[in-house]
Amino acid sequence: MCAAEATASLLQAEENFSACLARMDALIFKPLLQSEPSDQKGKENFKLFLLLNDQFQALWNLTEENYRIVKQKCSTSESFCIQDIYIVWKGDLFLSLYIRYFVTFANYVVVHGFEHATKSKSEAWKHHKTVLKQFLTDFTSETSMSLALYTVLHKPIRDHVEQYILLLNKLNEVLKEGSEKDIVTSAVKEYVKLKSFISQVLDEACFTKTLWKSLGYKFTDMLCVPERRLLEDSKNLPISANTNRSDRILLFDDVLVLIQGNSFQSFDLKLVWVDETCREKSAPGPYGLRIITPEETFVLTAKDPQMKAVWQWKLNQAIRQALNGKRDFPLWGKTGEGTEPSSCRFFTYVFRLESKFKSASYEGEWQWGKPHGKGTLKWRDGRNHVGDFKEGLEHGFGICLVPRRSEDRYDCYKCHWYEGKMRGYGICEYGNDMVYKGYFKDDVRQGFGILENLSAEHPFKYTGQWENDKKNGYGVWEDKDRGERYIGTWLDDHRHGQGIVVTQSGVCYQRTFHADKMVGSGILLLEDDSVYEGNFTQDLTFVGKGKLSFANGFILEGTFTNKSGQGLQTQGILNTSNEQLDERITKAQLGLKEFPVEKRWKGIYDQFLEFIHSGCKEEMEESFTGFHIQTSKELRKSQEYLFCQRGSEDVSWKTEDILEELVQHHELGSLQSYLEKALKSSLHPLGKLLKALTIAFQATYSGIGANRHLLTMAQEEVKYYAKKIWEFYQGLLHLALEQKGQLPVKCVDGEVSDQRAYSVVLPLILPCFYPELFMLYMLYHEREDDLYCQGIVDLSLFPDIKLLEFLDVQKHLWPLKDLTLTTNQRRSLIKDKCFLSATECLQKLITTVDPREKLLILQKTYEEIESTVSRVVEKDYKLPMDDLLPLLMYVVSRAKIQHLGAEIHLIRDLMDPTNQGGLYDFLLTALESCYEHIQKMRLHQRENCHVVHTS
């Protein structure tokens, strides 16, 4: 058969089939569509028949169109090609229309559509037996009308599909090997599949129809839907569920049904997992299949392995097809064919049974019957949780909304979860305008955290330790209404134990507290430098025995009373023998014994230590070290960063990369630059730790907390930060080496470790704390700096030559050549020209925060002075101490550095211990001498003035 003959045969077949469809339309479809039934069941079936008619009309239209196209080709074309045969070239369209027709036809069969149709029109159909005989050669008068209709509406169409297959097979036999033969061969396979599909669809429909007929109305009313198909029945292929659980098991294409007596349970196949392995303590048995659903797990047991294999295959294929949202084509292959359904799925389910999720709707990812992956839980009362789940519980990052009972507001928790409970870092935005940023454990605030009231009424901020959802341990409370900051210990949300209170006015006191009340005596440091030791009230009124030390050195000791309308009264002794300021009093340092530095901010260190002990798992990183995140937006970004694919252009701070780099840079040469980069990064664990410590430091010492009596507390705290960061770096390095199978570095002794902390880490972290720390130094040395500044002002009045002479600088060292004169200018009046390079160098002291760099500037200043002197004497000249001090004092007076005392003492306190006794130490000592000498000059002038006025 050639292409032309094939086309001619197709033309004849399509002409005959089109005529057949026309008769079916006129004699069957139109009579059945003339009037709509009045009963509910009849109306539902009538709608299905309308759909069947729509599919029939689409099939008829395609046949007519194909007939016209083929007829046109036959009349106009002399040569034919494969494109002229539309059942091949447009095969997908033909197949889809035939599939839709038979699926709709099967739906009508399942609900006993033909029985209802012939029953409602029984009288009319008696006259149509002759009509049906035209379609059925084996029609007899005993044949039921419903069966006749069933046959008439599918057999001619089914036969036509077989005619297509026969025609295409004949065409295939005469075609030569090549692309056209391959196309026809492929088309034959698809039509053969269609033939099989039609047979399977009709068999399933009849099988399902028979089931609905055998079940009572109670079951059919609830289970029977047109699209549902019965795939297997335990009455036909025996299998049983757990003892006393069911009498009958029905597998449909969308649900698994267990019937027991007059009740049944149905399980959506999209959320059914079949497991023959032992995932739980009770094994399914040799011929058992464990059926896992979101809320129930049970075992189906077969009598032999063959039955088990068939049920397992049918279950898995039904589940897979349900998940795909469409049936296979054809519906069933041979046993063993087809892939297993995925264990990971995405679906919505409402929990029914008693559990923490009862009545909640979960939409998201599932694995083996449990929420696993990303998902959303919603309860009827308004609660909802969006985030990560693991094995049925909240696990990982999540956002939870909880409605408040008394208000139309929500508490919003953005937190890390562990096995169903909040654990790790999170941000909670409460509905009452409070915000908590900190750590949780077992659903309560635990560890380090910040609670802030953002409302205009009673604003406050607490930064410190939490235990069992209450403030416990060391913490800082700022009452913005009262302008006070409390630094001390807490117990069950109350100030309890030792505490320091700093006020906005500059008053500072230290007391013992018990349940928020002051008890015992304390020390009160007033803004005029007076110090009171004894008992006093909340409003700072002296009561009882006490000692008041005035700034001028006088001491009043006795009993203080404060009667209404009479003011403060005292009975005691006033000691006026000491008329000098006592720095032990005016500069008293608080909190050193009461709050050992190693016990402050323990909650921050504990989290980081736990992270290291956990093996630095990347998925746990933000849970342990997330405190660098202070806004909800940053929190979301950090999660995106952790779980998204990062580009190669990003700096990689993934945990495995961090540990790898630690090993590469643990030698001292490259360690400094690596740590500098790590500490500046908000993505590196050490950088995150530093950020948390910075927040704690600022909460204590910034703003109201800037009080000179807290300087030593702050200074030792910064040093301890460096020590802990070095310890944690060593912990990370130890872990990295262990994971690479290398021997960890030998532990160095404590002294060497502290030295590394001060020399390597401290200079790197100091910029984070410098503003608050330097402010404390300025306040502490305010009196001395005032004297120094007045001395500088006095010295600045001197021209250069007069100042050199006044400071006893030897004349042969004066750089007179630097005093360039202009017209009408006298050399004796020129200012700010001598030792200009050294002066400009020293002025850079205030441009850096690192003590190392400040010492380098001091060394450079010394070298500039020496260079200038060598130029003046025209030879290399090493300055002895006697010459250096006057010259350095000259440079200091001309540099006019504000707060030089604060600068000197900061360098002295925080410099590398290895520099003690060396050149840097010598130069710093020389600078201190200059500073003190300038102060004494001013003080001496004041005393002289006092003597003159007295006389």
Short mmCIF file of N, CA and C in Angstrom, two decimals, residues 687-811:
data_model
loop_
_atom_site.label_atom_id
_atom_site.label_comp_id
_atom_site.label_asym_id
_atom_site.label_seq_id
_atom_site.Cartn_x
_atom_site.Cartn_y
_atom_site.Cartn_z
N GLY A 687 33.16 37.28 63.79
CA GLY A 687 32.58 38.60 63.55
C GLY A 687 31.22 38.73 64.21
N LYS A 688 30.46 37.66 64.22
CA LYS A 688 29.14 37.66 64.87
C LYS A 688 29.30 37.79 66.38
N LEU A 689 30.26 37.09 66.92
CA LEU A 689 30.54 37.19 68.36
C LEU A 689 30.92 38.62 68.74
N LEU A 690 31.78 39.23 67.95
CA LEU A 690 32.22 40.60 68.22
C LEU A 690 31.03 41.55 68.18
N LYS A 691 30.12 41.35 67.24
CA LYS A 691 28.94 42.23 67.14
C LYS A 691 28.09 42.13 68.40
N ALA A 692 27.89 40.91 68.89
CA ALA A 692 27.09 40.72 70.11
C ALA A 692 27.75 41.40 71.31
N LEU A 693 29.07 41.28 71.42
CA LEU A 693 29.80 41.91 72.52
C LEU A 693 29.74 43.43 72.41
N THR A 694 29.79 43.93 71.19
CA THR A 694 29.68 45.39 70.98
C THR A 694 28.34 45.90 71.47
N ILE A 695 27.27 45.17 71.17
CA ILE A 695 25.93 45.56 71.61
C ILE A 695 25.85 45.59 73.14
N ALA A 696 26.42 44.57 73.78
CA ALA A 696 26.41 44.51 75.25
C ALA A 696 27.22 45.66 75.84
N PHE A 697 28.37 45.96 75.25
CA PHE A 697 29.23 47.02 75.75
C PHE A 697 28.54 48.38 75.63
N GLN A 698 27.92 48.62 74.48
CA GLN A 698 27.24 49.90 74.27
C GLN A 698 26.05 50.05 75.21
N ALA A 699 25.36 48.95 75.47
CA ALA A 699 24.21 48.99 76.38
C ALA A 699 24.64 49.40 77.79
N THR A 700 25.88 49.09 78.14
CA THR A 700 26.37 49.38 79.49
C THR A 700 26.98 50.78 79.58
N TYR A 701 27.83 51.14 78.64
CA TYR A 701 28.70 52.30 78.82
C TYR A 701 28.40 53.49 77.92
N SER A 702 27.47 53.38 77.02
CA SER A 702 27.16 54.54 76.16
C SER A 702 26.07 55.37 76.82
N GLY A 703 25.91 56.60 76.36
CA GLY A 703 24.82 57.45 76.87
C GLY A 703 24.92 57.69 78.36
N ILE A 704 23.87 57.29 79.07
CA ILE A 704 23.83 57.48 80.52
C ILE A 704 24.99 56.77 81.20
N GLY A 705 25.40 55.65 80.63
CA GLY A 705 26.46 54.84 81.25
C GLY A 705 27.85 55.44 81.13
N ALA A 706 27.99 56.59 80.46
CA ALA A 706 29.30 57.22 80.35
C ALA A 706 29.61 57.93 81.66
N ASN A 707 30.16 57.20 82.60
CA ASN A 707 30.48 57.72 83.93
C ASN A 707 31.89 57.28 84.30
N ARG A 708 32.69 58.24 84.78
CA ARG A 708 34.10 57.93 85.02
C ARG A 708 34.32 56.82 86.04
N HIS A 709 33.32 56.59 86.89
CA HIS A 709 33.46 55.56 87.91
C HIS A 709 33.32 54.15 87.34
N LEU A 710 33.05 54.05 86.06
CA LEU A 710 32.91 52.74 85.40
C LEU A 710 34.07 52.45 84.46
N LEU A 711 35.09 53.33 84.44
CA LEU A 711 36.17 53.17 83.48
C LEU A 711 36.87 51.82 83.62
N THR A 712 37.27 51.45 84.82
CA THR A 712 38.04 50.21 84.99
C THR A 712 37.20 49.00 84.63
N MET A 713 35.92 49.04 84.95
CA MET A 713 35.01 47.96 84.54
C MET A 713 35.04 47.80 83.03
N ALA A 714 34.91 48.92 82.32
CA ALA A 714 34.87 48.88 80.86
C ALA A 714 36.19 48.43 80.29
N GLN A 715 37.29 48.94 80.86
CA GLN A 715 38.61 48.61 80.33
C GLN A 715 38.92 47.13 80.47
N GLU A 716 38.63 46.55 81.64
CA GLU A 716 38.92 45.13 81.83
C GLU A 716 37.97 44.26 81.01
N GLU A 717 36.78 44.81 80.73
CA GLU A 717 35.81 44.07 79.90
C GLU A 717 36.33 43.94 78.48
N VAL A 718 36.87 45.02 77.92
CA VAL A 718 37.40 44.98 76.56
C VAL A 718 38.58 44.00 76.49
N LYS A 719 39.44 44.02 77.48
CA LYS A 719 40.56 43.08 77.50
C LYS A 719 40.07 41.64 77.57
N TYR A 720 39.01 41.43 78.34
CA TYR A 720 38.47 40.07 78.47
C TYR A 720 37.82 39.61 77.16
N TYR A 721 37.20 40.55 76.44
CA TYR A 721 36.65 40.22 75.12
C TYR A 721 37.76 39.66 74.23
N ALA A 722 38.92 40.35 74.23
CA ALA A 722 40.04 39.91 73.39
C ALA A 722 40.48 38.51 73.79
N LYS A 723 40.52 38.26 75.09
CA LYS A 723 40.93 36.95 75.60
C LYS A 723 39.96 35.86 75.15
N LYS A 724 38.65 36.13 75.27
CA LYS A 724 37.64 35.12 74.89
C LYS A 724 37.63 34.89 73.39
N ILE A 725 37.79 35.94 72.59
CA ILE A 725 37.82 35.77 71.13
C ILE A 725 39.02 34.93 70.74
N TRP A 726 40.14 35.15 71.39
CA TRP A 726 41.32 34.32 71.11
C TRP A 726 41.06 32.86 71.50
N GLU A 727 40.41 32.64 72.64
CA GLU A 727 40.07 31.28 73.06
C GLU A 727 39.16 30.60 72.03
N PHE A 728 38.16 31.34 71.56
CA PHE A 728 37.23 30.75 70.60
C PHE A 728 37.91 30.51 69.25
N TYR A 729 38.83 31.40 68.88
CA TYR A 729 39.61 31.15 67.67
C TYR A 729 40.38 29.84 67.82
N GLN A 730 41.01 29.65 68.98
CA GLN A 730 41.76 28.41 69.24
C GLN A 730 40.84 27.20 69.19
N GLY A 731 39.60 27.35 69.71
CA GLY A 731 38.63 26.25 69.65
C GLY A 731 38.25 25.89 68.23
N LEU A 732 38.04 26.92 67.39
CA LEU A 732 37.71 26.67 65.98
C LEU A 732 38.88 26.00 65.27
N LEU A 733 40.09 26.46 65.55
CA LEU A 733 41.28 25.88 64.92
C LEU A 733 41.45 24.43 65.35
N HIS A 734 41.25 24.15 66.62
CA HIS A 734 41.35 22.78 67.13
C HIS A 734 40.37 21.87 66.40
N LEU A 735 39.12 22.34 66.23
CA LEU A 735 38.10 21.56 65.52
C LEU A 735 38.49 21.35 64.07
N ALA A 736 39.00 22.40 63.42
CA ALA A 736 39.39 22.31 62.00
C ALA A 736 40.49 21.27 61.81
N LEU A 737 41.46 21.29 62.68
CA LEU A 737 42.57 20.32 62.57
C LEU A 737 42.08 18.91 62.84
N GLU A 738 41.19 18.75 63.79
CA GLU A 738 40.63 17.43 64.09
C GLU A 738 39.88 16.87 62.88
N GLN A 739 39.08 17.72 62.25
CA GLN A 739 38.30 17.27 61.10
C GLN A 739 39.18 16.90 59.91
N LYS A 740 40.37 17.48 59.83
CA LYS A 740 41.31 17.15 58.76
C LYS A 740 42.22 15.98 59.14
N GLY A 741 41.99 15.45 60.35
CA GLY A 741 42.79 14.32 60.80
C GLY A 741 44.20 14.71 61.22
N GLN A 742 44.43 15.99 61.49
CA GLN A 742 45.74 16.44 61.93
C GLN A 742 45.76 16.58 63.44
N LEU A 743 46.95 16.51 64.00
CA LEU A 743 47.08 16.68 65.45
C LEU A 743 46.86 18.14 65.79
N PRO A 744 45.95 18.42 66.75
CA PRO A 744 45.73 19.82 67.14
C PRO A 744 47.00 20.42 67.72
N VAL A 745 47.11 21.73 67.58
CA VAL A 745 48.28 22.42 68.11
C VAL A 745 48.31 22.28 69.62
N LYS A 746 49.53 22.22 70.15
CA LYS A 746 49.67 22.07 71.60
C LYS A 746 49.13 23.30 72.31
N CYS A 747 48.46 23.05 73.42
CA CYS A 747 47.90 24.16 74.19
C CYS A 747 49.03 25.00 74.78
N VAL A 748 48.94 26.29 74.57
CA VAL A 748 49.94 27.18 75.16
C VAL A 748 49.49 27.55 76.55
N ASP A 749 50.46 27.94 77.39
CA ASP A 749 50.07 28.29 78.75
C ASP A 749 49.29 29.59 78.77
N GLY A 750 48.64 29.84 79.93
CA GLY A 750 47.75 30.98 80.04
C GLY A 750 48.41 32.30 79.77
N GLU A 751 49.65 32.46 80.21
CA GLU A 751 50.34 33.73 80.03
C GLU A 751 50.59 34.03 78.56
N VAL A 752 51.02 33.01 77.81
CA VAL A 752 51.27 33.19 76.37
C VAL A 752 49.95 33.45 75.65
N SER A 753 48.89 32.75 76.07
CA SER A 753 47.58 32.94 75.45
C SER A 753 47.08 34.36 75.66
N ASP A 754 47.24 34.88 76.88
CA ASP A 754 46.82 36.25 77.16
C ASP A 754 47.63 37.24 76.33
N GLN A 755 48.92 36.95 76.18
CA GLN A 755 49.78 37.83 75.40
C GLN A 755 49.32 37.90 73.96
N ARG A 756 48.96 36.73 73.39
CA ARG A 756 48.46 36.69 72.01
C ARG A 756 47.14 37.48 71.91
N ALA A 757 46.31 37.33 72.93
CA ALA A 757 45.02 38.04 72.92
C ALA A 757 45.24 39.54 72.88
N TYR A 758 46.20 40.03 73.68
CA TYR A 758 46.44 41.47 73.76
C TYR A 758 47.20 42.00 72.55
N SER A 759 48.13 41.19 72.03
CA SER A 759 48.95 41.67 70.92
C SER A 759 48.29 41.48 69.57
N VAL A 760 47.48 40.42 69.40
CA VAL A 760 46.87 40.11 68.10
C VAL A 760 45.42 40.57 68.03
N VAL A 761 44.61 40.20 69.03
CA VAL A 761 43.17 40.42 68.94
C VAL A 761 42.77 41.82 69.41
N LEU A 762 43.31 42.27 70.53
CA LEU A 762 42.86 43.54 71.10
C LEU A 762 42.94 44.71 70.12
N PRO A 763 44.04 44.89 69.40
CA PRO A 763 44.07 46.01 68.43
C PRO A 763 43.01 45.91 67.34
N LEU A 764 42.60 44.67 67.03
CA LEU A 764 41.61 44.47 65.96
C LEU A 764 40.20 44.80 66.42
N ILE A 765 39.91 44.53 67.69
CA ILE A 765 38.54 44.73 68.17
C ILE A 765 38.34 46.10 68.81
N LEU A 766 39.42 46.78 69.16
CA LEU A 766 39.32 48.05 69.87
C LEU A 766 38.47 49.10 69.15
N PRO A 767 38.53 49.21 67.81
CA PRO A 767 37.69 50.22 67.14
C PRO A 767 36.21 50.09 67.46
N CYS A 768 35.74 48.87 67.73
CA CYS A 768 34.31 48.67 68.02
C CYS A 768 33.90 49.29 69.35
N PHE A 769 34.84 49.38 70.29
CA PHE A 769 34.52 49.86 71.63
C PHE A 769 35.13 51.24 71.92
N TYR A 770 35.90 51.75 70.98
CA TYR A 770 36.68 52.95 71.23
C TYR A 770 35.84 54.17 71.59
N PRO A 771 34.73 54.47 70.89
CA PRO A 771 33.98 55.69 71.22
C PRO A 771 33.54 55.74 72.68
N GLU A 772 32.96 54.64 73.17
CA GLU A 772 32.49 54.60 74.55
C GLU A 772 33.68 54.57 75.52
N LEU A 773 34.69 53.79 75.20
CA LEU A 773 35.84 53.64 76.10
C LEU A 773 36.61 54.95 76.22
N PHE A 774 36.86 55.61 75.10
CA PHE A 774 37.62 56.85 75.15
C PHE A 774 36.84 57.95 75.89
N MET A 775 35.51 57.92 75.74
CA MET A 775 34.69 58.88 76.50
C MET A 775 34.88 58.68 78.00
N LEU A 776 34.95 57.44 78.45
CA LEU A 776 35.19 57.17 79.88
C LEU A 776 36.57 57.67 80.30
N TYR A 777 37.57 57.48 79.45
CA TYR A 777 38.91 57.98 79.75
C TYR A 777 38.90 59.51 79.84
N MET A 778 38.19 60.16 78.93
CA MET A 778 38.11 61.62 78.96
C MET A 778 37.46 62.10 80.25
N LEU A 779 36.37 61.42 80.67
CA LEU A 779 35.69 61.83 81.90
C LEU A 779 36.57 61.59 83.12
N TYR A 780 37.28 60.47 83.10
CA TYR A 780 38.13 60.11 84.24
C TYR A 780 39.27 61.13 84.42
N HIS A 781 39.83 61.58 83.30
CA HIS A 781 40.98 62.49 83.34
C HIS A 781 40.59 63.92 83.02
N GLU A 782 39.32 64.22 83.23
CA GLU A 782 38.80 65.54 82.87
C GLU A 782 39.52 66.65 83.64
N ARG A 783 39.72 66.49 84.95
CA ARG A 783 40.34 67.54 85.77
C ARG A 783 41.78 67.80 85.32
N GLU A 784 42.55 66.71 85.12
CA GLU A 784 43.94 66.87 84.69
C GLU A 784 44.02 67.48 83.29
N ASP A 785 43.11 67.02 82.41
CA ASP A 785 43.12 67.55 81.04
C ASP A 785 42.76 69.03 81.01
N ASP A 786 41.90 69.46 81.95
CA ASP A 786 41.56 70.88 82.02
C ASP A 786 42.79 71.71 82.39
N LEU A 787 43.54 71.21 83.41
CA LEU A 787 44.76 71.90 83.80
C LEU A 787 45.77 71.94 82.66
N TYR A 788 45.90 70.78 81.99
CA TYR A 788 46.83 70.67 80.85
C TYR A 788 46.44 71.64 79.74
N CYS A 789 45.15 71.70 79.43
CA CYS A 789 44.69 72.59 78.35
C CYS A 789 44.96 74.06 78.69
N GLN A 790 44.75 74.42 79.97
CA GLN A 790 45.05 75.81 80.36
C GLN A 790 46.55 76.10 80.22
N GLY A 791 47.37 75.08 80.59
CA GLY A 791 48.81 75.23 80.42
C GLY A 791 49.19 75.39 78.97
N ILE A 792 48.54 74.63 78.08
CA ILE A 792 48.79 74.74 76.64
C ILE A 792 48.42 76.13 76.14
N VAL A 793 47.28 76.64 76.62
CA VAL A 793 46.84 77.98 76.21
C VAL A 793 47.90 79.02 76.62
N ASP A 794 48.39 78.88 77.87
CA ASP A 794 49.42 79.83 78.34
C ASP A 794 50.68 79.73 77.49
N LEU A 795 51.12 78.49 77.18
CA LEU A 795 52.36 78.31 76.42
C LEU A 795 52.20 78.76 74.97
N SER A 796 50.98 78.68 74.46
CA SER A 796 50.76 79.07 73.06
C SER A 796 50.95 80.56 72.84
N LEU A 797 50.94 81.33 73.94
CA LEU A 797 51.15 82.78 73.82
C LEU A 797 52.60 83.12 73.50
N PHE A 798 53.51 82.19 73.83
CA PHE A 798 54.93 82.42 73.61
C PHE A 798 55.27 82.29 72.13
N PRO A 799 56.10 83.20 71.59
CA PRO A 799 56.69 82.95 70.27
C PRO A 799 57.65 81.77 70.39
N ASP A 800 58.11 81.27 69.25
CA ASP A 800 58.93 80.06 69.26
C ASP A 800 60.19 80.24 70.10
N ILE A 801 60.94 81.34 69.87
CA ILE A 801 62.22 81.52 70.57
C ILE A 801 61.99 81.67 72.06
N LYS A 802 60.98 82.45 72.45
CA LYS A 802 60.69 82.63 73.86
C LYS A 802 60.30 81.30 74.53
N LEU A 803 59.53 80.50 73.78
CA LEU A 803 59.09 79.21 74.34
C LEU A 803 60.28 78.27 74.50
N LEU A 804 61.17 78.23 73.51
CA LEU A 804 62.36 77.38 73.61
C LEU A 804 63.21 77.81 74.80
N GLU A 805 63.29 79.11 74.97
CA GLU A 805 64.07 79.63 76.09
C GLU A 805 63.40 79.30 77.42
N PHE A 806 62.06 79.47 77.46
CA PHE A 806 61.30 79.20 78.68
C PHE A 806 61.41 77.74 79.10
N LEU A 807 61.46 76.84 78.09
CA LEU A 807 61.51 75.41 78.38
C LEU A 807 62.94 74.91 78.58
N ASP A 808 63.89 75.82 78.60
CA ASP A 808 65.30 75.48 78.85
C ASP A 808 65.87 74.56 77.77
N VAL A 809 65.44 74.77 76.53
CA VAL A 809 66.05 74.02 75.43
C VAL A 809 67.39 74.67 75.13
N GLN A 810 68.46 73.84 75.03
CA GLN A 810 69.80 74.38 74.78
C GLN A 810 69.81 75.14 73.45
N LYS A 811 70.46 76.32 73.44
CA LYS A 811 70.40 77.20 72.28
C LYS A 811 70.99 76.59 71.03
#
